């Protein structure tokens, strides 16, 4: 049984109570534009926004992929399964081009770094 949609819905239930939030991690699922079997996982949770003034959150790696929800590969297998979402204005997003290599590598995932604009309260 596939519990990824339930997991994403639980994450959404937690973060939607915060007016300014950044969250993410290894969601272990491909992007919703990767085909029907992946789109069904995202449909329930509504995490993936499709643009300004739409439900969901902006995913940092869409800056370089306008009009899509595909993003750069984040796993050494060549697929995208790691995500960083936010409801803040994005300044930049970097997906390291390759997974770290060498004997000290502890992961097969690439680094994601998301910089957002945080405006202090007056």
PDB file of C-alpha atoms in Angstrom:
ATOM      1  CA  UNK A   1       0.000   0.000   0.000  1.00  0.00           C
ATOM      2  CA  UNK A   2       1.251   3.501  -0.832  1.00  0.00           C
ATOM      3  CA  UNK A   3       1.338   5.893   2.125  1.00  0.00           C
ATOM      4  CA  UNK A   4       3.217   8.752   0.446  1.00  0.00           C
ATOM      5  CA  UNK A   5       0.062  10.792  -0.137  1.00  0.00           C
ATOM      6  CA  UNK A   6      -0.952  10.357   3.522  1.00  0.00           C
ATOM      7  CA  UNK A   7       2.518  11.467   4.597  1.00  0.00           C
ATOM      8  CA  UNK A   8       2.337  14.584   2.419  1.00  0.00           C
ATOM      9  CA  UNK A   9      -1.138  15.405   3.730  1.00  0.00           C
ATOM     10  CA  UNK A  10       0.172  15.128   7.311  1.00  0.00           C
ATOM     11  CA  UNK A  11       3.038  17.497   6.477  1.00  0.00           C
ATOM     12  CA  UNK A  12       0.566  19.949   4.899  1.00  0.00           C
ATOM     13  CA  UNK A  13      -1.657  19.815   7.993  1.00  0.00           C
ATOM     14  CA  UNK A  14       1.320  20.834  10.148  1.00  0.00           C
ATOM     15  CA  UNK A  15       2.819  23.583   8.001  1.00  0.00           C
ATOM     16  CA  UNK A  16      -0.408  25.303   6.925  1.00  0.00           C
ATOM     17  CA  UNK A  17      -0.715  26.796  10.425  1.00  0.00           C
ATOM     18  CA  UNK A  18       2.462  28.840   9.882  1.00  0.00           C
ATOM     19  CA  UNK A  19       2.232  32.099   7.901  1.00  0.00           C
ATOM     20  CA  UNK A  20       5.955  31.930   7.023  1.00  0.00           C
ATOM     21  CA  UNK A  21       7.465  28.482   6.570  1.00  0.00           C
ATOM     22  CA  UNK A  22      10.180  26.526   4.787  1.00  0.00           C
ATOM     23  CA  UNK A  23      10.078  22.716   4.894  1.00  0.00           C
ATOM     24  CA  UNK A  24      11.235  19.748   2.902  1.00  0.00           C
ATOM     25  CA  UNK A  25      13.154  16.531   2.756  1.00  0.00           C
ATOM     26  CA  UNK A  26      13.246  13.175   1.013  1.00  0.00           C
ATOM     27  CA  UNK A  27       9.611  12.613   0.021  1.00  0.00           C
ATOM     28  CA  UNK A  28      10.602   9.443  -1.847  1.00  0.00           C
ATOM     29  CA  UNK A  29       8.377  10.245  -4.810  1.00  0.00           C
ATOM     30  CA  UNK A  30       8.938  11.722  -8.244  1.00  0.00           C
ATOM     31  CA  UNK A  31       7.445  15.066  -9.262  1.00  0.00           C
ATOM     32  CA  UNK A  32       3.746  15.251 -10.236  1.00  0.00           C
ATOM     33  CA  UNK A  33       4.683  15.943 -13.875  1.00  0.00           C
ATOM     34  CA  UNK A  34       6.557  12.610 -14.074  1.00  0.00           C
ATOM     35  CA  UNK A  35       3.439  10.662 -15.045  1.00  0.00           C
ATOM     36  CA  UNK A  36       0.021   9.613 -13.727  1.00  0.00           C
ATOM     37  CA  UNK A  37       1.391   7.186 -11.135  1.00  0.00           C
ATOM     38  CA  UNK A  38       3.323  10.064  -9.534  1.00  0.00           C
ATOM     39  CA  UNK A  39       0.646  12.744  -9.971  1.00  0.00           C
ATOM     40  CA  UNK A  40      -1.824  10.727  -7.886  1.00  0.00           C
ATOM     41  CA  UNK A  41       0.580  10.887  -4.927  1.00  0.00           C
ATOM     42  CA  UNK A  42       0.640  14.701  -5.014  1.00  0.00           C
ATOM     43  CA  UNK A  43      -3.058  15.309  -5.703  1.00  0.00           C
ATOM     44  CA  UNK A  44      -4.345  14.771  -2.170  1.00  0.00           C
ATOM     45  CA  UNK A  45      -1.692  16.735  -0.302  1.00  0.00           C
ATOM     46  CA  UNK A  46      -1.803  19.882  -2.478  1.00  0.00           C
ATOM     47  CA  UNK A  47       1.734  20.737  -1.414  1.00  0.00           C
ATOM     48  CA  UNK A  48       2.955  21.534  -4.918  1.00  0.00           C
ATOM     49  CA  UNK A  49       1.788  25.010  -5.953  1.00  0.00           C
ATOM     50  CA  UNK A  50       1.342  25.681  -9.637  1.00  0.00           C
ATOM     51  CA  UNK A  51       2.080  29.406  -9.470  1.00  0.00           C
ATOM     52  CA  UNK A  52       1.311  32.630  -7.615  1.00  0.00           C
ATOM     53  CA  UNK A  53      -2.140  32.849  -6.034  1.00  0.00           C
ATOM     54  CA  UNK A  54      -2.732  29.098  -6.345  1.00  0.00           C
ATOM     55  CA  UNK A  55      -3.061  26.526  -3.554  1.00  0.00           C
ATOM     56  CA  UNK A  56       0.123  24.882  -2.403  1.00  0.00           C
ATOM     57  CA  UNK A  57       3.706  25.912  -1.771  1.00  0.00           C
ATOM     58  CA  UNK A  58       6.441  27.003  -4.157  1.00  0.00           C
ATOM     59  CA  UNK A  59       9.123  24.362  -4.633  1.00  0.00           C
ATOM     60  CA  UNK A  60      12.575  25.902  -4.728  1.00  0.00           C
ATOM     61  CA  UNK A  61      13.939  24.090  -7.762  1.00  0.00           C
ATOM     62  CA  UNK A  62      11.240  25.405 -10.098  1.00  0.00           C
ATOM     63  CA  UNK A  63      13.142  28.691 -10.544  1.00  0.00           C
ATOM     64  CA  UNK A  64      15.127  27.130 -13.393  1.00  0.00           C
ATOM     65  CA  UNK A  65      12.175  25.182 -14.761  1.00  0.00           C
ATOM     66  CA  UNK A  66       9.403  27.757 -15.380  1.00  0.00           C
ATOM     67  CA  UNK A  67       5.975  26.351 -16.161  1.00  0.00           C
ATOM     68  CA  UNK A  68       6.827  22.850 -14.977  1.00  0.00           C
ATOM     69  CA  UNK A  69       7.029  20.886 -11.757  1.00  0.00           C
ATOM     70  CA  UNK A  70       9.958  18.729 -12.740  1.00  0.00           C
ATOM     71  CA  UNK A  71      13.148  20.153 -11.245  1.00  0.00           C
ATOM     72  CA  UNK A  72      16.691  18.854 -11.306  1.00  0.00           C
ATOM     73  CA  UNK A  73      17.571  15.322 -10.228  1.00  0.00           C
ATOM     74  CA  UNK A  74      18.327  15.132  -6.505  1.00  0.00           C
ATOM     75  CA  UNK A  75      19.255  11.461  -6.261  1.00  0.00           C
ATOM     76  CA  UNK A  76      22.244   9.601  -7.694  1.00  0.00           C
ATOM     77  CA  UNK A  77      19.789   7.466  -9.710  1.00  0.00           C
ATOM     78  CA  UNK A  78      18.960  10.562 -11.812  1.00  0.00           C
ATOM     79  CA  UNK A  79      15.464  11.248 -10.427  1.00  0.00           C
ATOM     80  CA  UNK A  80      14.047  14.029  -8.269  1.00  0.00           C
ATOM     81  CA  UNK A  81      12.702  12.780  -4.927  1.00  0.00           C
ATOM     82  CA  UNK A  82      13.939  15.519  -2.528  1.00  0.00           C
ATOM     83  CA  UNK A  83      12.088  18.797  -2.092  1.00  0.00           C
ATOM     84  CA  UNK A  84      12.234  22.149  -0.290  1.00  0.00           C
ATOM     85  CA  UNK A  85       8.959  24.105  -0.235  1.00  0.00           C
ATOM     86  CA  UNK A  86       8.136  27.569   1.068  1.00  0.00           C
ATOM     87  CA  UNK A  87       5.459  30.232   1.142  1.00  0.00           C
ATOM     88  CA  UNK A  88       8.140  32.959   1.335  1.00  0.00           C
ATOM     89  CA  UNK A  89       9.656  34.872  -1.565  1.00  0.00           C
ATOM     90  CA  UNK A  90      12.497  32.830  -3.016  1.00  0.00           C
ATOM     91  CA  UNK A  91      15.916  34.427  -3.520  1.00  0.00           C
ATOM     92  CA  UNK A  92      17.748  31.418  -4.913  1.00  0.00           C
ATOM     93  CA  UNK A  93      17.778  27.650  -5.030  1.00  0.00           C
ATOM     94  CA  UNK A  94      20.744  25.421  -5.700  1.00  0.00           C
ATOM     95  CA  UNK A  95      20.679  21.703  -6.391  1.00  0.00           C
ATOM     96  CA  UNK A  96      24.237  20.391  -6.276  1.00  0.00           C
ATOM     97  CA  UNK A  97      24.971  18.960  -9.762  1.00  0.00           C
ATOM     98  CA  UNK A  98      26.153  15.584  -8.449  1.00  0.00           C
ATOM     99  CA  UNK A  99      25.754  13.567  -5.301  1.00  0.00           C
ATOM    100  CA  UNK A 100      28.840  13.806  -3.090  1.00  0.00           C
ATOM    101  CA  UNK A 101      31.430  11.178  -3.919  1.00  0.00           C
ATOM    102  CA  UNK A 102      34.202   9.422  -2.056  1.00  0.00           C
ATOM    103  CA  UNK A 103      34.601   7.257   0.996  1.00  0.00           C
ATOM    104  CA  UNK A 104      33.167   9.964   3.268  1.00  0.00           C
ATOM    105  CA  UNK A 105      29.918  10.175   1.313  1.00  0.00           C
ATOM    106  CA  UNK A 106      27.099   9.204   3.655  1.00  0.00           C
ATOM    107  CA  UNK A 107      24.240   9.763   1.221  1.00  0.00           C
ATOM    108  CA  UNK A 108      23.204   9.143  -2.358  1.00  0.00           C
ATOM    109  CA  UNK A 109      21.203  12.397  -2.363  1.00  0.00           C
ATOM    110  CA  UNK A 110      22.321  15.755  -3.746  1.00  0.00           C
ATOM    111  CA  UNK A 111      22.364  18.895  -1.618  1.00  0.00           C
ATOM    112  CA  UNK A 112      19.462  21.368  -1.897  1.00  0.00           C
ATOM    113  CA  UNK A 113      20.015  24.910  -0.639  1.00  0.00           C
ATOM    114  CA  UNK A 114      17.062  27.319  -0.670  1.00  0.00           C
ATOM    115  CA  UNK A 115      17.481  30.990   0.187  1.00  0.00           C
ATOM    116  CA  UNK A 116      14.293  32.892   0.970  1.00  0.00           C
ATOM    117  CA  UNK A 117      13.549  36.509   1.753  1.00  0.00           C
ATOM    118  CA  UNK A 118      12.710  37.040   5.411  1.00  0.00           C
ATOM    119  CA  UNK A 119      11.385  40.468   6.326  1.00  0.00           C
ATOM    120  CA  UNK A 120      11.574  41.274  10.047  1.00  0.00           C
ATOM    121  CA  UNK A 121       8.515  42.668  11.788  1.00  0.00           C
ATOM    122  CA  UNK A 122       8.692  46.474  12.233  1.00  0.00           C
TER     123      UNK A 122
END
